[in-house]
JSON list of C-alpha atoms in Angstrom, two decimals:
[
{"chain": "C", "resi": 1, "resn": "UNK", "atom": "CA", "xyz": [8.47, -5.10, 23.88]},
{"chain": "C", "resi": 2, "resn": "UNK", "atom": "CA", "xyz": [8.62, -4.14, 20.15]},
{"chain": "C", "resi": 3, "resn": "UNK", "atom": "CA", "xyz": [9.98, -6.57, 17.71]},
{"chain": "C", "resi": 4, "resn": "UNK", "atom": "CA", "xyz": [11.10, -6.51, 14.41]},
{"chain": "C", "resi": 5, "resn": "UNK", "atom": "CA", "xyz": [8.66, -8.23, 12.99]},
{"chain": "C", "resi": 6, "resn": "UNK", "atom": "CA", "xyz": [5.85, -5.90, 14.06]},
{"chain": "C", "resi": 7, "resn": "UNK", "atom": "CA", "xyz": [6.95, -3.51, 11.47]},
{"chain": "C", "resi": 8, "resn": "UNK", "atom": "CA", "xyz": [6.27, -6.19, 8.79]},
{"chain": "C", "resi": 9, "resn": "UNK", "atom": "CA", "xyz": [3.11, -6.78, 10.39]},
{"chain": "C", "resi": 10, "resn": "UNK", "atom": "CA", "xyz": [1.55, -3.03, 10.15]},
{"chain": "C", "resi": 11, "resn": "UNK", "atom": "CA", "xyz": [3.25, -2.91, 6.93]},
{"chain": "C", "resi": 12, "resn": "UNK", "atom": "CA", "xyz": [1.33, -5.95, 5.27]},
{"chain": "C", "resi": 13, "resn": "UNK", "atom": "CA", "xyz": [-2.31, -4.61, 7.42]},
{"chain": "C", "resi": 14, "resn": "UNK", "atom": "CA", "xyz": [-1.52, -0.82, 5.70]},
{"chain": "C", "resi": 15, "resn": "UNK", "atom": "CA", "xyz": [-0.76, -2.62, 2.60]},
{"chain": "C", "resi": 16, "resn": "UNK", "atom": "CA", "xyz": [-3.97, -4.51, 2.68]},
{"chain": "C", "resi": 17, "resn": "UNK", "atom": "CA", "xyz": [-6.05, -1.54, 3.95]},
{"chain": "C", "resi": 18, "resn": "UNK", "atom": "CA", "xyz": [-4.84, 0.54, 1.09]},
{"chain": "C", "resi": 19, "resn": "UNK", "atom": "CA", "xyz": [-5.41, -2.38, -1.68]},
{"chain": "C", "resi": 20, "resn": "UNK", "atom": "CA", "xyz": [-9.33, -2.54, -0.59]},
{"chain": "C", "resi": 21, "resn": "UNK", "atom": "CA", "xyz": [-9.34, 1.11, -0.66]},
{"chain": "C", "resi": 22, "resn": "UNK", "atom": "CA", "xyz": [-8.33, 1.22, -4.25]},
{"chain": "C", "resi": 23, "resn": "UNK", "atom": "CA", "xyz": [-10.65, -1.67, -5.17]},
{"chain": "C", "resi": 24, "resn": "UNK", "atom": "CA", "xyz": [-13.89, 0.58, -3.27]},
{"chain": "C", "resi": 25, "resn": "UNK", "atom": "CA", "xyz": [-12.19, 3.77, -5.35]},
{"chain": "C", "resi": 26, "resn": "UNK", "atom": "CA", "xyz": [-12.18, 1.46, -8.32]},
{"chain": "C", "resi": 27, "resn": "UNK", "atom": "CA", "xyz": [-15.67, 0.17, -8.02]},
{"chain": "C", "resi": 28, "resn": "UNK", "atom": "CA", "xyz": [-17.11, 3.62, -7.09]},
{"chain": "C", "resi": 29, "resn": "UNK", "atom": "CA", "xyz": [-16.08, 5.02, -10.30]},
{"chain": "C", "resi": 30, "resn": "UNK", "atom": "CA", "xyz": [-18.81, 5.02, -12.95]},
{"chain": "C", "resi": 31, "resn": "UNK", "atom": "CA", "xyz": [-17.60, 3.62, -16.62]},
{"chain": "C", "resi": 32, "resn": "UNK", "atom": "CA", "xyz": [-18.54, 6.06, -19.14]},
{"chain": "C", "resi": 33, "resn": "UNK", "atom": "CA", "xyz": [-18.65, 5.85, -22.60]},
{"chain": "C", "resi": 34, "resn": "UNK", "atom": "CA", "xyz": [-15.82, 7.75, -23.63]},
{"chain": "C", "resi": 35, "resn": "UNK", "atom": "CA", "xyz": [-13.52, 5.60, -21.26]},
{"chain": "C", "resi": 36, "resn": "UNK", "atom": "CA", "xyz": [-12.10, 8.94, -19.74]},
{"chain": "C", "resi": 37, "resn": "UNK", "atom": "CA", "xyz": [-12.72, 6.54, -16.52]},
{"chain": "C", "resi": 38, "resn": "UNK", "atom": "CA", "xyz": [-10.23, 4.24, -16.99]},
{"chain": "C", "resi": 39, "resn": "UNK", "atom": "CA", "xyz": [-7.41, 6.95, -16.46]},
{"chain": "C", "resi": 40, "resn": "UNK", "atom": "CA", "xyz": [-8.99, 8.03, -13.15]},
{"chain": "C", "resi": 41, "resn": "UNK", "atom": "CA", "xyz": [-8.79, 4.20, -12.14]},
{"chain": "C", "resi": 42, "resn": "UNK", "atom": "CA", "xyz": [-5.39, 4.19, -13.26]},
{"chain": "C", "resi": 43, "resn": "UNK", "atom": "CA", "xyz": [-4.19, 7.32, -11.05]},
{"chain": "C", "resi": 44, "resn": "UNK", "atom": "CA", "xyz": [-6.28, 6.01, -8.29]},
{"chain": "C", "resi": 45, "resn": "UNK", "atom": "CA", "xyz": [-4.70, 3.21, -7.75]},
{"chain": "C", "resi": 46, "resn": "UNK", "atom": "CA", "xyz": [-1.02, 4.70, -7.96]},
{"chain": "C", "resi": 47, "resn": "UNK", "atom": "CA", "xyz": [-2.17, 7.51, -5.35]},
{"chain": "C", "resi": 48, "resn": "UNK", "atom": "CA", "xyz": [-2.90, 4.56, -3.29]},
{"chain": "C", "resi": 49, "resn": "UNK", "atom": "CA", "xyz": [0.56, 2.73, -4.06]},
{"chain": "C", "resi": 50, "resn": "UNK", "atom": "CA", "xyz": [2.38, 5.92, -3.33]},
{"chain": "C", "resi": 51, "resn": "UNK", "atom": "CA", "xyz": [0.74, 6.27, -0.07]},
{"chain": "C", "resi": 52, "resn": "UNK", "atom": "CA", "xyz": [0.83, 2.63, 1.00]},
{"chain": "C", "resi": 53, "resn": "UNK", "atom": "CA", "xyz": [5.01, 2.78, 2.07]},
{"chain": "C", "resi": 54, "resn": "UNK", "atom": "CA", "xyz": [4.44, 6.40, 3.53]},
{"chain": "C", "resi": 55, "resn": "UNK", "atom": "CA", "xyz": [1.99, 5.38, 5.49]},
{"chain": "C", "resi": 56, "resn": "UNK", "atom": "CA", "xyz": [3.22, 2.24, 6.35]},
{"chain": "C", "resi": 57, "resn": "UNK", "atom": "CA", "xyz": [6.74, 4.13, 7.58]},
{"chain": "C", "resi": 58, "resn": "UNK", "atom": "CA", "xyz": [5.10, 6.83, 9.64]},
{"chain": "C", "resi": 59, "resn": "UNK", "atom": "CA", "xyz": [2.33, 4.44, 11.70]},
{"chain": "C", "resi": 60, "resn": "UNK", "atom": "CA", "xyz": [5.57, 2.19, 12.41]},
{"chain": "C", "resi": 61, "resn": "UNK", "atom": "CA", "xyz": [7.48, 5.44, 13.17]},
{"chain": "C", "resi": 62, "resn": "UNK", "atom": "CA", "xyz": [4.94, 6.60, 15.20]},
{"chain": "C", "resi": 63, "resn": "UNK", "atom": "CA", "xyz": [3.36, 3.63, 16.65]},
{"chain": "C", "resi": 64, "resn": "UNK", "atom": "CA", "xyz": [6.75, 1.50, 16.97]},
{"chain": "C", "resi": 65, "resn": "UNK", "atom": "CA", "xyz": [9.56, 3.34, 17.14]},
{"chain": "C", "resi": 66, "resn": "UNK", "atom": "CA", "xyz": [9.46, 6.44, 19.60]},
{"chain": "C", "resi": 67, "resn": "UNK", "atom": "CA", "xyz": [9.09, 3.53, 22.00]},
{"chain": "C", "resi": 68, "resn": "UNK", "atom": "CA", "xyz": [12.62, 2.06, 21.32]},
{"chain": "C", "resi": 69, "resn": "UNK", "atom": "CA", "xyz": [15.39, 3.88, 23.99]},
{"chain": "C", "resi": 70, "resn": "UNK", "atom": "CA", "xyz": [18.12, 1.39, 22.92]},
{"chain": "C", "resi": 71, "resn": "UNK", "atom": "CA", "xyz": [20.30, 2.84, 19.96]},
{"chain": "C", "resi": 72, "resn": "UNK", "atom": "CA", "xyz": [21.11, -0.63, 18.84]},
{"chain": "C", "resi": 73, "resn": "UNK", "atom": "CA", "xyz": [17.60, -1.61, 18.35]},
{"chain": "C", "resi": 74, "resn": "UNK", "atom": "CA", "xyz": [16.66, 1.94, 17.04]},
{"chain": "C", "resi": 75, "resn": "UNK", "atom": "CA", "xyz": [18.81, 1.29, 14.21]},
{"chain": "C", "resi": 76, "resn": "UNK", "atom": "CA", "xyz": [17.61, -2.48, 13.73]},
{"chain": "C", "resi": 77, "resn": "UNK", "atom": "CA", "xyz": [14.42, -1.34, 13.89]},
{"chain": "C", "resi": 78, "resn": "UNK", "atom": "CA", "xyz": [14.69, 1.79, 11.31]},
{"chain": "C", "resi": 79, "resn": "UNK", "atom": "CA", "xyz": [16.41, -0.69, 9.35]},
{"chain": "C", "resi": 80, "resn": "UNK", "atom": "CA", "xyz": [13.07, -2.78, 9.63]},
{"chain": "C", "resi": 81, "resn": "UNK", "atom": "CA", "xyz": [10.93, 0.25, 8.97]},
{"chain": "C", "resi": 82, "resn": "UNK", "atom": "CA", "xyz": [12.60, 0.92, 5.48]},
{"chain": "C", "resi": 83, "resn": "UNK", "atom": "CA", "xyz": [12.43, -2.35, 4.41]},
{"chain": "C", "resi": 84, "resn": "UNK", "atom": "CA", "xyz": [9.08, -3.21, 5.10]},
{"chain": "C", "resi": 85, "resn": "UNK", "atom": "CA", "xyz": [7.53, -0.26, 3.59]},
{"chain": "C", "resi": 86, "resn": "UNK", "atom": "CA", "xyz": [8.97, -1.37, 0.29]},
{"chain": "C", "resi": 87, "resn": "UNK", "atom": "CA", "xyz": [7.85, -5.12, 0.80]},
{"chain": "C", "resi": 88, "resn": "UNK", "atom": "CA", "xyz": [4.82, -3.12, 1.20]},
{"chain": "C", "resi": 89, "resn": "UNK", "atom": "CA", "xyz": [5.04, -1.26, -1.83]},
{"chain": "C", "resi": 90, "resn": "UNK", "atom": "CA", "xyz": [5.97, -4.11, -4.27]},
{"chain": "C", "resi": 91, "resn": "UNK", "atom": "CA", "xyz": [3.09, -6.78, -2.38]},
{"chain": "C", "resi": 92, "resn": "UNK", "atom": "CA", "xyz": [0.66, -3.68, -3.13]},
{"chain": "C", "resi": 93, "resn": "UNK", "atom": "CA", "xyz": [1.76, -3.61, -6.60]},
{"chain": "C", "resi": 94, "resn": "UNK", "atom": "CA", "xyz": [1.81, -7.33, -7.15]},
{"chain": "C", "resi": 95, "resn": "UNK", "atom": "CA", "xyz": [-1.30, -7.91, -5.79]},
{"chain": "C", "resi": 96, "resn": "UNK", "atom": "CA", "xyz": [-2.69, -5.00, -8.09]},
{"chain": "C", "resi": 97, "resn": "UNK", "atom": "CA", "xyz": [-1.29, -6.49, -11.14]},
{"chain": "C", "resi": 98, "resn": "UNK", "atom": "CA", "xyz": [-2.92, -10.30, -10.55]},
{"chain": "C", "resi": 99, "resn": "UNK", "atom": "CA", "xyz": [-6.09, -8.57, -9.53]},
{"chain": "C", "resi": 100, "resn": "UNK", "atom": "CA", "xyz": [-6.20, -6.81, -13.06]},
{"chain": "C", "resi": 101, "resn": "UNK", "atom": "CA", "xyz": [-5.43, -9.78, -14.86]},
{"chain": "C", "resi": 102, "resn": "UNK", "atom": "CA", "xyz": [-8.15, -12.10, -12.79]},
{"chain": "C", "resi": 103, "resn": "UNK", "atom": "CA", "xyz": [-10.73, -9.26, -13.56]},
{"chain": "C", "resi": 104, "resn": "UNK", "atom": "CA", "xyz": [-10.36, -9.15, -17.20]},
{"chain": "C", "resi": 105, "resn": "UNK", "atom": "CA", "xyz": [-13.87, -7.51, -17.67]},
{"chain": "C", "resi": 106, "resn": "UNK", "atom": "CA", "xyz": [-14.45, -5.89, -14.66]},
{"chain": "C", "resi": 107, "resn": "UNK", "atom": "CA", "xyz": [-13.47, -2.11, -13.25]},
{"chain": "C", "resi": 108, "resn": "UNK", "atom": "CA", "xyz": [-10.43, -3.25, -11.32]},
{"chain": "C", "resi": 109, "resn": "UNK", "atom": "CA", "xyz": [-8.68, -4.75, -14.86]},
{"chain": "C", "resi": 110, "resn": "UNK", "atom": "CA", "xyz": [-8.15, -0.93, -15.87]},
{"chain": "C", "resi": 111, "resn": "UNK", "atom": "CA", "xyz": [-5.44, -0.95, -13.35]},
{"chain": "C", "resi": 112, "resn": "UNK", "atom": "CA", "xyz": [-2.39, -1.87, -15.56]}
]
């Protein structure tokens, strides 16, 4: 039986996934001396922020919601979808923001 709350759930794992992601991306990216690297952490990191609610609304589309017959719990569960892929979205961006203020010396304080 799908529940509501299993779209917040893959939304908050896809959120996590794609923070870690952006930290590896971060990390992987050599400082150089001209600080042209600090721009590709920046973009990076966004890429990652705009895919974090896509993803997050297509795996619970896919995984989820095909699986609902019932109209009335299609639309609770859309609904669910939308709304968790934003929570998504602003806990990625959230999380980015305290990371980069934490890590005042390190790669991942380029972020903001």
């Amino acid at each position: 039986m799908v529940n509501v709350s299993s779209a917040y759930i893959l939304a908050i794992i896809v959120c996590a996934v794609m923070f870690i992601f952006s930290a590896v991306v971060a990390n992987l990216i050599s400082f150089k001396p001209d600080m042209s690297d600090v721009s590709k952490r920046k973009i990076w990191f966004w890429i990652f922020g705009v895919f974090t609610p896509v993803i997050s609304f297509c795996l619970n589309y896919g995984v989820f919601f095909l699986k609902i017959h019932a109209r009335s719990k299609q639309s609770e569960f859309l609904t669910a979808m939308a709304i968790a892929a934003t929570v998504s979205f602003v806990i990625y961006i959230v999380a980015g923001f305290f990371a980069a203020k934490i890590s005042k010396t390190g790669k991942i304080s380029n972020w903001f």
